[in-house]
Coordinates of C-alpha atoms and ligand atoms in Angstrom, one line a residue:
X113 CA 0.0 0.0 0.0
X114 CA 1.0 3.8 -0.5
X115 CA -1.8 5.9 -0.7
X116 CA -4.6 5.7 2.3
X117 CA -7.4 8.0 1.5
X118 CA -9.7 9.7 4.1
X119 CA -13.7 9.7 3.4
X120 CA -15.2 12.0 6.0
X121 CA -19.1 11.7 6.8
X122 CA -20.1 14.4 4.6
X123 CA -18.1 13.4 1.8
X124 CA -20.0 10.5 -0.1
X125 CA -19.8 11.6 -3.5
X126 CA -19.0 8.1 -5.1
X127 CA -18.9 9.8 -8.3
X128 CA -15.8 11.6 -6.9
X129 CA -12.5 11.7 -9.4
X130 CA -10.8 9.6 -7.0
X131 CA -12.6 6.6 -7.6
X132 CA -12.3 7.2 -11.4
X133 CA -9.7 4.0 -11.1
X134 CA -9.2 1.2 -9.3
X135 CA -5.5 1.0 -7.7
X136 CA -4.5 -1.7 -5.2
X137 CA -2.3 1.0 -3.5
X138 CA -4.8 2.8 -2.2
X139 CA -6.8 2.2 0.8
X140 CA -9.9 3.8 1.3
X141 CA -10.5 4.9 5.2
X142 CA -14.1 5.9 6.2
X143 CA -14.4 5.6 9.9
X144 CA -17.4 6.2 12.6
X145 CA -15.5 8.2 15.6
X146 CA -16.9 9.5 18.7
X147 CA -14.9 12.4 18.2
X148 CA -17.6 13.4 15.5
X149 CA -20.8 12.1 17.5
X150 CA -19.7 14.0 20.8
X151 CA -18.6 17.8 19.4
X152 CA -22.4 18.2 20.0
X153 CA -25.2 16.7 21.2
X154 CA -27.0 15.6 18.0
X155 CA -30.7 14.4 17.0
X156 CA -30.5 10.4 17.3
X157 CA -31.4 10.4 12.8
X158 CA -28.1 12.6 12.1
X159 CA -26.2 9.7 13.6
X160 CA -28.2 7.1 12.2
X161 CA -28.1 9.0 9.1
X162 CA -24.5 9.8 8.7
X163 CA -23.7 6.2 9.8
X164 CA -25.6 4.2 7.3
X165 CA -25.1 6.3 4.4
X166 CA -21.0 5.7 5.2
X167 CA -21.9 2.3 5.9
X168 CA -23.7 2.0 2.4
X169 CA -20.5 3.9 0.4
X170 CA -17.7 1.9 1.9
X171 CA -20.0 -1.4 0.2
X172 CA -20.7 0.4 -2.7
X173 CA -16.9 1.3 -3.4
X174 CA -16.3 -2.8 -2.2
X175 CA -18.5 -3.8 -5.2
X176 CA -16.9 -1.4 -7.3
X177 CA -13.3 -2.7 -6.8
X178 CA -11.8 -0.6 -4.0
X179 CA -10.4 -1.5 -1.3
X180 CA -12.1 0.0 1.7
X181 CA -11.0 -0.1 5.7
X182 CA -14.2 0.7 7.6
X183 CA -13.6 1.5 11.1
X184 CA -16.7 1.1 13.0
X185 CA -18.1 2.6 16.2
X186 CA -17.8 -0.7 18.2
X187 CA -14.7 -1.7 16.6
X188 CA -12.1 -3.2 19.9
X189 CA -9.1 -1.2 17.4
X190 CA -11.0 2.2 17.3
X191 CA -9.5 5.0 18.7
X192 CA -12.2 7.1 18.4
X193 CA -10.5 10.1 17.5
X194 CA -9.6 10.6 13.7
X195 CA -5.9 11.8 13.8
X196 CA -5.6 8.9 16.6
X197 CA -7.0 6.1 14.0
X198 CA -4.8 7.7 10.8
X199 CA -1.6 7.4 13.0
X200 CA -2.5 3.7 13.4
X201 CA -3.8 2.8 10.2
X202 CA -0.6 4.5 8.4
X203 CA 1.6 2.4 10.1
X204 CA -0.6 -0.5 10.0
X205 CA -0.9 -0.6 6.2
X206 CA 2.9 1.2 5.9
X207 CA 1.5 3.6 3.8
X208 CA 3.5 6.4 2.7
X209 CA 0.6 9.1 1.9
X210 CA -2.3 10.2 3.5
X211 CA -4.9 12.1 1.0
X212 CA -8.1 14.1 1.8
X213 CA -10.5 16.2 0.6
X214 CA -11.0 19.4 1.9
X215 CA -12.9 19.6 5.0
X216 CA -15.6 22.0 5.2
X217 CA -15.4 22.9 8.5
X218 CA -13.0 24.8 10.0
X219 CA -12.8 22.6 13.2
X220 CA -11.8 19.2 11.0
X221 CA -9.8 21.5 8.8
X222 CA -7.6 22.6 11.4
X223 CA -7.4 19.3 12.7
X224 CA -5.9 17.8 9.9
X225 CA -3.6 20.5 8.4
X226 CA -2.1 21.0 12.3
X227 CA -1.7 17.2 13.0
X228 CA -1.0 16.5 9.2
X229 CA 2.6 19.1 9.7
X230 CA 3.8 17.4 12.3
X231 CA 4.1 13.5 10.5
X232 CA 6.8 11.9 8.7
X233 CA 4.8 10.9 5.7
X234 CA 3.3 13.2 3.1
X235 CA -0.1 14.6 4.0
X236 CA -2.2 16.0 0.6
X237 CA -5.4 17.5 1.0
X238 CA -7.3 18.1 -3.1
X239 CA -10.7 19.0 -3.4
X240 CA -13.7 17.3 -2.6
X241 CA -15.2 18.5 -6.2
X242 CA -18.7 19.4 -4.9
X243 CA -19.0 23.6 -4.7
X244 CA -19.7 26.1 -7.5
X245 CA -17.1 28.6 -5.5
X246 CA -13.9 27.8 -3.6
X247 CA -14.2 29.0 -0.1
X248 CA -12.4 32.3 -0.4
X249 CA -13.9 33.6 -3.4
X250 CA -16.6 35.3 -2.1
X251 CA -14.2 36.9 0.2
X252 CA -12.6 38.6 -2.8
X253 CA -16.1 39.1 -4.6
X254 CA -16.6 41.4 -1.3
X255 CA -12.9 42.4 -0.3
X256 CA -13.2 45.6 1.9
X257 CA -16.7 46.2 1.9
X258 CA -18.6 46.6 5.4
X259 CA -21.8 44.7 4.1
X260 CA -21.8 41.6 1.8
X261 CA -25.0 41.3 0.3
X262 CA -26.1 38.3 -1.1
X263 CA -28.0 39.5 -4.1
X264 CA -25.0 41.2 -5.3
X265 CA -23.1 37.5 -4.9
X266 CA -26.2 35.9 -6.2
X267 CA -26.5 37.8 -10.1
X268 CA -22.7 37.5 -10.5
X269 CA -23.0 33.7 -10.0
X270 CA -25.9 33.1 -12.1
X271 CA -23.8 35.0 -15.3
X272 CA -21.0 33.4 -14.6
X273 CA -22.7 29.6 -15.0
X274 CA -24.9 31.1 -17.1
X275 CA -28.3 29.8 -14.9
X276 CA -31.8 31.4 -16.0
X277 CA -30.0 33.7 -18.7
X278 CA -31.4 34.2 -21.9
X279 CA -30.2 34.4 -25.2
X280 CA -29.0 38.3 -25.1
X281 CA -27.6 38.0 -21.7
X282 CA -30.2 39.1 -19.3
X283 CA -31.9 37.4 -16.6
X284 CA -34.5 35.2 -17.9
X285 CA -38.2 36.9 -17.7
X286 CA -36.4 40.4 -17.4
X287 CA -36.1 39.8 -13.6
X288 CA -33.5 38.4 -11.2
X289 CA -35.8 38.3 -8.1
X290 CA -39.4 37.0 -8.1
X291 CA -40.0 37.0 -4.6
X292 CA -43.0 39.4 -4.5
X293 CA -44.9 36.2 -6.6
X294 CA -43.9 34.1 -4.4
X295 CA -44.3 34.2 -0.2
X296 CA -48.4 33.2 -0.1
X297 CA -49.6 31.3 2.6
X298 CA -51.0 27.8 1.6
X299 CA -54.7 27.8 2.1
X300 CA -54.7 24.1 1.9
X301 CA -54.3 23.8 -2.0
X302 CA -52.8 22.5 -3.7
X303 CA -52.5 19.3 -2.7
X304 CA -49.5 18.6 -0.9
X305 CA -47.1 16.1 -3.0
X306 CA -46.6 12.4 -1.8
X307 CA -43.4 11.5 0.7
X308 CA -41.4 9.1 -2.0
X309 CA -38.6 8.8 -0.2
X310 CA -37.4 6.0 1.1
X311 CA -38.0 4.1 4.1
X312 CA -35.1 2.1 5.5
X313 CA -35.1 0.0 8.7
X314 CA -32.1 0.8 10.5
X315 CA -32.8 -0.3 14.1
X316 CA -29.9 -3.1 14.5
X317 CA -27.2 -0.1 13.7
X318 CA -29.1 2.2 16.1
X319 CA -28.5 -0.5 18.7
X320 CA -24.9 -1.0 18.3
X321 CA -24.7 3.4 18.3
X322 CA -26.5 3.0 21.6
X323 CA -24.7 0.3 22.8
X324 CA -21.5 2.1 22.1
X325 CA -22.8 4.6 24.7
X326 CA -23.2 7.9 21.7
X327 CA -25.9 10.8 23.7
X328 CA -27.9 11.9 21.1
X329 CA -31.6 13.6 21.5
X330 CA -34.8 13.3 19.0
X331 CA -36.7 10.7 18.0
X332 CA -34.3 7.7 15.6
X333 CA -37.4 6.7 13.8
X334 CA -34.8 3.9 13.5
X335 CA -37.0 1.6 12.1
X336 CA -38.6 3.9 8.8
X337 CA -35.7 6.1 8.6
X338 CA -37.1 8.3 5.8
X339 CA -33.4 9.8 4.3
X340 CA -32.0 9.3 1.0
X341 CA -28.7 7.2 1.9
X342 CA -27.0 6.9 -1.1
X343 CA -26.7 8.8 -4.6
X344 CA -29.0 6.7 -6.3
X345 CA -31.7 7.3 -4.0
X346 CA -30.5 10.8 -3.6
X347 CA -31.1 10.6 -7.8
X348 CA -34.3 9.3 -7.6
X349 CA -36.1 12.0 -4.5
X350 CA -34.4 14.5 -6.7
X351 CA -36.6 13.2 -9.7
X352 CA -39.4 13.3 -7.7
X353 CA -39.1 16.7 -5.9
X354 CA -38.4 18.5 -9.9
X355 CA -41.9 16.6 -11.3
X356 CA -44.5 17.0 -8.3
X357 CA -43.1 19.6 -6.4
X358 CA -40.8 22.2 -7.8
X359 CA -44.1 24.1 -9.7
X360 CA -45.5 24.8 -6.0
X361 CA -41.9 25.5 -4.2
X362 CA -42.2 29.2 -4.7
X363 CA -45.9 30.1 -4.1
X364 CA -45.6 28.6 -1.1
X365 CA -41.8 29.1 0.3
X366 CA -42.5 31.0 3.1
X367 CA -45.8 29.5 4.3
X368 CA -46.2 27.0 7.3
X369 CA -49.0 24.9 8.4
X370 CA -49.9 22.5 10.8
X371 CA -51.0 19.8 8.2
X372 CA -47.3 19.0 6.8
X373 CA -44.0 19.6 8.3
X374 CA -42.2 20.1 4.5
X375 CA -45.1 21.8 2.5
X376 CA -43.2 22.2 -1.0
X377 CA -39.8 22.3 0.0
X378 CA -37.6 19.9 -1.3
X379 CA -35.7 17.9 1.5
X380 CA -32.7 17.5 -0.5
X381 CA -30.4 19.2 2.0
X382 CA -28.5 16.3 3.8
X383 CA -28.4 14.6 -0.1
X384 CA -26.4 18.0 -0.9
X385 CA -24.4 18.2 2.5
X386 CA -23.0 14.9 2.3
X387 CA -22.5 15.4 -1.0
X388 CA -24.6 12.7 -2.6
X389 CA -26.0 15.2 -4.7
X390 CA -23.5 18.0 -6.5
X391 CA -25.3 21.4 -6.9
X392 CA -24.8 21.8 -10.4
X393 CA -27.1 18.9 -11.1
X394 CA -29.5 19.9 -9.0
X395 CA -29.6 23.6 -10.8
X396 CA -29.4 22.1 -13.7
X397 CA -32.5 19.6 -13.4
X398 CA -34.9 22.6 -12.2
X399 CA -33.4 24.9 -14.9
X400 CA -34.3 21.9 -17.4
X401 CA -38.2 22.0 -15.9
X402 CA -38.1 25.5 -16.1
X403 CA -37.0 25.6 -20.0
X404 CA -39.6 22.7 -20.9
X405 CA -42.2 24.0 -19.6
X406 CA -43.3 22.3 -16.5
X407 CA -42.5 24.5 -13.9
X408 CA -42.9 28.6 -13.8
X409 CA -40.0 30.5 -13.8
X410 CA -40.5 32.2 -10.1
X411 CA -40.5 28.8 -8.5
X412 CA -37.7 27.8 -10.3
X413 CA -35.4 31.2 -9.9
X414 CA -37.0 31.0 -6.3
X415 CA -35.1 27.7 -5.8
X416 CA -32.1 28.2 -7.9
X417 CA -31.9 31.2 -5.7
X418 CA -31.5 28.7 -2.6
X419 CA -28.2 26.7 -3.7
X420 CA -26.4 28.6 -6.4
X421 CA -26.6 31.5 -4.6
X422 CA -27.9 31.2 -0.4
X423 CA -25.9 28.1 0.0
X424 CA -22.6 29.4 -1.8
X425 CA -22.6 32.8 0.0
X426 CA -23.2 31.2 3.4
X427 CA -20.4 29.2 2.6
X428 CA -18.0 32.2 1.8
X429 CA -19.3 33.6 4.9
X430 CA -17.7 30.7 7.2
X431 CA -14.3 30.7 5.6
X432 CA -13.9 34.5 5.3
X433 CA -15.3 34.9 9.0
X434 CA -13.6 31.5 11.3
X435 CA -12.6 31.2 13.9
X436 CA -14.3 33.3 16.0
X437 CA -17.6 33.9 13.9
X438 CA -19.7 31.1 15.4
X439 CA -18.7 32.8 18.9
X440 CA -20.1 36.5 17.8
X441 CA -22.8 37.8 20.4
X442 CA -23.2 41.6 19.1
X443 CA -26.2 42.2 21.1
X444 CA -24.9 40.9 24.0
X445 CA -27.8 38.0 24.5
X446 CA -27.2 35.7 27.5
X447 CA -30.5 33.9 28.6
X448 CA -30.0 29.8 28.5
X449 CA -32.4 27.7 26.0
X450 CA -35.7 27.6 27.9
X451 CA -36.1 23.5 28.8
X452 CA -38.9 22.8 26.0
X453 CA -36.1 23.5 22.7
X454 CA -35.4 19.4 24.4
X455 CA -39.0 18.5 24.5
X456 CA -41.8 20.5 22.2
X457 CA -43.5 21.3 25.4
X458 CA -44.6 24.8 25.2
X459 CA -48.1 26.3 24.8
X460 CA -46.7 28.5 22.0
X461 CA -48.8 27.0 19.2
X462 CA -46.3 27.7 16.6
X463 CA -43.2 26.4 18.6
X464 CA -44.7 23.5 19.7
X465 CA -45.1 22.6 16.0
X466 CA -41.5 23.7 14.7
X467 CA -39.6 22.5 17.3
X468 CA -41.9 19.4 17.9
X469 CA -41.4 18.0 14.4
X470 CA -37.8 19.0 14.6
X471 CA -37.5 16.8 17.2
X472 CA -39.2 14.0 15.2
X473 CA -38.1 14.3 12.1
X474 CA -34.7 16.1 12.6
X475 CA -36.1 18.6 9.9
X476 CA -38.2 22.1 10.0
X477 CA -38.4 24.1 6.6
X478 CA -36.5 27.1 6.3
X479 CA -39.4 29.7 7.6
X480 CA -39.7 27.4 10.7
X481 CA -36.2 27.4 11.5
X482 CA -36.0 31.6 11.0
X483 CA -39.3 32.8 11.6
X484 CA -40.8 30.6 14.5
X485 CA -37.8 29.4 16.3
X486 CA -34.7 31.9 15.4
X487 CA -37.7 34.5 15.7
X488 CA -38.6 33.5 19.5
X489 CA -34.9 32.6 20.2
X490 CA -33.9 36.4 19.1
X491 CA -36.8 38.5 20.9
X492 CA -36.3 36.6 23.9
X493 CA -32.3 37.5 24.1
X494 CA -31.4 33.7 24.3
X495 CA -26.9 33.3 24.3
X496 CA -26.4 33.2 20.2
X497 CA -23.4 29.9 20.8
X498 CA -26.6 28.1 22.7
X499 CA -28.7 28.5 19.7
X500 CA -26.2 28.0 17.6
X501 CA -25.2 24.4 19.3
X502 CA -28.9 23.5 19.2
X503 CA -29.5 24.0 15.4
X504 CA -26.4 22.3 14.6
X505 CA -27.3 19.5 16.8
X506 CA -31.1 19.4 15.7
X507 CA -31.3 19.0 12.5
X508 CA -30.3 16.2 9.5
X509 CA -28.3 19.2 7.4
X510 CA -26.6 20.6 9.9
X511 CA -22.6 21.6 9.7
X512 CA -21.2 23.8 10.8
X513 CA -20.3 25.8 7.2
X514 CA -24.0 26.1 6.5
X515 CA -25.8 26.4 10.3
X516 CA -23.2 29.0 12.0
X517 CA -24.3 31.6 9.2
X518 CA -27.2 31.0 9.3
X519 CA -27.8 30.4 13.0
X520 CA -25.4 33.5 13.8
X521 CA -25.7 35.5 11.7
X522 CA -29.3 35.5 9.4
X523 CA -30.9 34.2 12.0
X524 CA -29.8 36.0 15.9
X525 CA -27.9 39.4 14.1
X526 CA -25.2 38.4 16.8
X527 CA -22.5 39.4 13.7
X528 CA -23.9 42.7 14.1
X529 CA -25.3 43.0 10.3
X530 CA -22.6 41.5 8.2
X531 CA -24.7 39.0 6.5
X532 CA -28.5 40.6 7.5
X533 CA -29.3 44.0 6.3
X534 CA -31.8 43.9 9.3
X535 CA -32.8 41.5 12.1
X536 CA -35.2 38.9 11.0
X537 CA -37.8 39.4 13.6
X538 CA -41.9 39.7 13.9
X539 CA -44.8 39.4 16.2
X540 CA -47.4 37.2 16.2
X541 CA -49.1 39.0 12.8
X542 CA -46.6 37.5 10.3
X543 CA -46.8 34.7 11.9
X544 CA -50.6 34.5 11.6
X545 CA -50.3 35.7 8.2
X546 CA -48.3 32.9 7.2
X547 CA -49.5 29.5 8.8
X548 CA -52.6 28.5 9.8
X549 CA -50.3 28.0 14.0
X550 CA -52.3 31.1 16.2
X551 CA -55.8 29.9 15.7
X552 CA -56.1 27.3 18.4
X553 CA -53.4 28.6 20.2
X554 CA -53.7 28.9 24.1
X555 CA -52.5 32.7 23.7
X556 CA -54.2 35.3 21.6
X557 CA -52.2 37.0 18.5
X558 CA -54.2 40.1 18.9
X559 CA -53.1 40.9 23.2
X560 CA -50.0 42.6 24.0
X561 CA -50.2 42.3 27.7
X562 CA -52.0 40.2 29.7
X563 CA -51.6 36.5 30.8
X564 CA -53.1 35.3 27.3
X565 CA -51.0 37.8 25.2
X566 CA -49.0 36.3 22.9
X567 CA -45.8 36.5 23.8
X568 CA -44.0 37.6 20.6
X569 CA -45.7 40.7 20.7
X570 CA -44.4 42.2 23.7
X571 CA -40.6 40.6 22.9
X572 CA -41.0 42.1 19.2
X573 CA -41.3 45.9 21.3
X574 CA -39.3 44.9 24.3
X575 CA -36.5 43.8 21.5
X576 CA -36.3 47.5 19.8
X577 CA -36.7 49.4 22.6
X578 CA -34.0 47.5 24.3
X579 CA -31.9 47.5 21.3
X580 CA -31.9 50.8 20.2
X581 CA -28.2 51.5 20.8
X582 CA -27.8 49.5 18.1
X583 CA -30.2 49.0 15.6
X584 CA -32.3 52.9 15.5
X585 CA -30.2 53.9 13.2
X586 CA -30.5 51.5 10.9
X587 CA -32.2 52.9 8.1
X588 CA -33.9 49.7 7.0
X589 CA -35.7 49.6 10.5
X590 CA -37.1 53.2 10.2
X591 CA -40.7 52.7 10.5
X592 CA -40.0 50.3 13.0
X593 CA -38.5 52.9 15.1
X594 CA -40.6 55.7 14.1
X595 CA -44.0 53.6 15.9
X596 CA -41.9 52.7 18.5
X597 CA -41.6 56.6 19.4
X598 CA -45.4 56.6 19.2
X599 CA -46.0 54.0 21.9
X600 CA -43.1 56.1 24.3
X601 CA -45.2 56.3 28.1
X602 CA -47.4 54.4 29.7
X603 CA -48.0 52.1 26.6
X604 CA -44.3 50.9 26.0
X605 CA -43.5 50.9 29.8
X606 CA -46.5 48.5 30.1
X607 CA -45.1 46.4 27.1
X608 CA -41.5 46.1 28.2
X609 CA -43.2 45.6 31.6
X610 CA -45.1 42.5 30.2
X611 CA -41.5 41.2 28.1
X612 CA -39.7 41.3 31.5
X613 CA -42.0 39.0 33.3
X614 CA -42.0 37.2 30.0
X615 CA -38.0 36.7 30.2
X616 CA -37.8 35.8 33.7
X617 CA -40.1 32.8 33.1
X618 CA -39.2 31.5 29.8
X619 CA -39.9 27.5 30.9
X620 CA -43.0 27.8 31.6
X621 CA -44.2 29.7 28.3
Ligands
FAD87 P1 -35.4 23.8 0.3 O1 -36.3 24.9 0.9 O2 -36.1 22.9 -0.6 O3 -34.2 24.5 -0.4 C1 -33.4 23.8 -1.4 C2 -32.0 23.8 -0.9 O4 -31.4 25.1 -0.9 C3 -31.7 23.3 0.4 O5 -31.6 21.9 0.4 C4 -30.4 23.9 0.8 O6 -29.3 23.1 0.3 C5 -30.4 25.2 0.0 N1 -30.7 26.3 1.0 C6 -31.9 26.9 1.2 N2 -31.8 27.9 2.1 C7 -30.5 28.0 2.4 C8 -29.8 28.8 3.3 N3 -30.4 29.8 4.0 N4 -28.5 28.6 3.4 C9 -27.9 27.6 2.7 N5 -28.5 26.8 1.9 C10 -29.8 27.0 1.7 N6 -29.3 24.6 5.9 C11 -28.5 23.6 5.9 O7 -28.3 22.9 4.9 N7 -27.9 23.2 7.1 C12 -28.1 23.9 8.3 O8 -27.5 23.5 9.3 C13 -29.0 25.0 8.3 N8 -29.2 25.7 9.4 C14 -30.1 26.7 9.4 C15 -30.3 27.4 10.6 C16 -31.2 28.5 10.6 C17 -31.4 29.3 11.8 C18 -31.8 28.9 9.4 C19 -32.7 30.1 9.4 C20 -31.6 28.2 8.2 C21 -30.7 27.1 8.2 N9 -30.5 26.4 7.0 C22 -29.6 25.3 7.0 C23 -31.0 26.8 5.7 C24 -32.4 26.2 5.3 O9 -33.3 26.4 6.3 C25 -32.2 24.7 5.0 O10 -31.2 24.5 4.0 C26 -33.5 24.1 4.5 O11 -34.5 24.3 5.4 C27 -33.3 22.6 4.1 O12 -34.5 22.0 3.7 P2 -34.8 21.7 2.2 O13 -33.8 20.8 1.6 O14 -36.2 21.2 2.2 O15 -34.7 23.1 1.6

């Protein structure tokens, strides 16, 4: 052997250039590592997940002709720490290389390049083939500029692959942006597509994760795991999301309801994170519906919008911004996770939805995640790194690269505006507007104060007021503020009054 070749668990792109050939002087290395379960406490499916989808690409490469050294959880040789097993393994096999493919988060990137300096043999690390941009790019795209807006990012990258451009250049349909068709809430039709995915029963790997002592939260659904765990099912969802669902994914982007936990979004993101899936062909195949005619143009710039241009500059955000950005607090929020983020158990209507199905399915659309949850976790001042460790624990997507930007900065301002022109916050009338969640609800969306008040309301004022420092002279928040001076006396004091109470008791809301 010379070569031993590292396969992380968000690298199983089998179509990677690596396994172009079969050489019998390269060892592929995939192991399960409690370094990786523990950094966190993740939802029992991420685990599950991650594991059987390795599981299934260390076979598939076996079939293929590779050879393949899977080190698993309950193996007696694991060291459960990745440098620790790549030490062994080197000398083991008396390998004289060690490759691997970029990491994409900082922590495993430092990892390897600080341990990789310090050995005897030769340490390579090539790319892992999967992004549109390399990770400083966007850096340069936004070299010296104070705010880095994403639409600016966004246009630039759909000339330069030439996605939803027409014949003389332009955007296609004249427009870059057709948001203002899209954002309606769902009054119950259309009707919501079917669940094709596929259903795997993964309890006898759950046991030995369980077994081998791993702390994990959520619900395993270990016997009908519902994830895509290999690129041909990846392939196939993918298939089924562009035909059924893709013509309803922008209408209806923003809405929520209690009748379906996905609506028309496309659960493709831990197919795309692990790298199943490459962005290009996913681009490509809802360009492709776009240009034969069976889905509309703002549902398909709607979604393009999502990958070639939210997920990219999300990803320039992390590599332009670590270390230090997932530990950014610029409003100086403190307040621990009330207990029910573990448990669903609130009276909040809306919460008790998005973070109950997170819980169960490991998965909350995007509107859930920012309006409902971010939304509450904002108002209420909770400490930014504790919200940040929850998302990236909660859900089946989450790494770092992708949930610290969005968790930091979109979603709790805590980089003080870098990424968000303004905080993304509401009370209870967006909410209302968007998802059938208040009616029913033990409080009332229309009360301020008052036991049955809802308690965004107060937090929305409460959160201005408080933050006015900072954010009244933000020129984007203008009306905001300029109400705000409207309710000064006895109505704000009763407000802030009411959020104060509210803060202090958190648990029990
Ligand atoms: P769809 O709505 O169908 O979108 C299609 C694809 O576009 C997604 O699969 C995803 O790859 C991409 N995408 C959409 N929005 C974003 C975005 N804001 N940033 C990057 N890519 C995007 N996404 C993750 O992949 N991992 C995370 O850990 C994560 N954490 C988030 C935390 C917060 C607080 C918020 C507000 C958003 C987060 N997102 C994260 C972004 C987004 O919510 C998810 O990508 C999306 O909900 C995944 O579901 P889907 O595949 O059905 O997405």
């Amino acid at each position: 052997t010379h070569i031993l070749r590292l396969l992380l668990g968000d690298q199983l792109n089998p179509e990677h250039s690596w396994f172009a050939a079969q050489d019998e002087g390269v060892v592929y290395v995939l192991m399960e590592v409690r370094q990786e379960t523990d950094y966190v406490l993740h939802h029992a499916q991420k685990i599950l997940a991650i594991f059987a989808a390795m599981r299934d690409l260390a076979r598939h490469l076996r079939e293929a002709g590779h050879r393949v050294r899977y080190v698993a959880i309950d193996d007696a040789s694991n060291r459960q720490s990745i440098p620790a097993n790549l030490a062994a393994l080197m000398a083991h096999y008396g390998a004289q290389t060690l490759q691997y493919q970029h990491p994409d988060e900082w922590r495993l990137d430092e990892q390897l390049c600080t341990w990789g300096a310090e050995q005897t043999f030769a340490v390579q690390a090539i790319s892992s083939e999967h992004f549109y941009t390399t990770r400083t790019e966007m850096a340069e795209v936004f070299q010296g500029r104070k705010q880095w807006l994403m639409e600016h990012f966004y246009r630039r990258m759909r000339q330069r692959h030439s996605v939803l451009i027409d014949e003389a250049g332009e955007p296609e349909g004249g427009q870059w942006n057709y948001d203002h068709d899209n954002r309606k809430p769902w009054p119950g039709t259309p009707a919501l597509p079917p669940d094709a995915r596929p259903t795997h029963d993964h309890s006898a790997l759950w046991a030995t994760i369980q077994a081998a002592g791993v702390q994990s939260f959520g619900h395993p659904q270990a016997h009908a795991l519902r994830w895509p765990l290999n690129r041909a099912e990846a392939l196939a969802w993918l298939d089924h999301f562009i035909t059924t669902t893709l013509p309803d994914f922008g209408a209806y982007e923003d809405a929520m309801s209690t009748k379906s936990s996905r609506l028309f979004h496309s659960l493709l993101s831990f197919a795309l994170n692990t790298k199943m899936l490459r962005p290009h062909e996913v681009v490509q195949r809802a360009q492709a519906a776009y240009h034969a005619g069976t889905a509309p143009l703002p549902a398909v710039e709607g979604f393009v919008r999502q990958i070639l241009g939210w997920r990219e500059y999300v990803r320039g955000i992390y590599w332009a911004h670590m270390p230090g950005y997932d530990e950014r607090n610029a409003l100086g929020h403190s307040t621990p996770l009330p207990d029910w983020f573990w448990t669903g158990k609130t009276r909040m209507r809306c919460m008790q939805h998005a973070v109950g199905q997170s819980l169960e399915h490991a998965y909350a659309h995007h509107i859930q995640r920012l309006m409902v949850i971010g939304n509450f976790a904002l108002l209420a001042g909770l400490d930014p790194a504790a919200v940040h460790r929850w998302y990236l624990g909660v859900y089946i997507d989450a790494f770092e690269w992708v949930e610290v930007p969005n968790t930091v900065g979109m979603s709790q301002f805590a980089d003080g505006g870098l990424l968000a022109t303004k905080p993304y916050v509401s009370s209870a009338a967006y909410i209302d507007r968007m998802s059938d969640y208040c009616s029913g609800c033990h409080y009332d969306k229309k009360q301020k104060v008052g036991v049955r008040a809802c308690p965004y309301n107060a937090l929305y004022w409460d959160f201005f007021a408080r933050n006015e420092g900072t954010l009244g002279s933000n020129f984007r928040l203008g009306m905001v503020y300029r109400q705000l001076q409207k309710m000064q006396g006895p109505q704000l004091d009763a407000l802030r009054e009411h959020a104060a109470s509210l803060r202090t008791r958190l648990d029990a809301l």
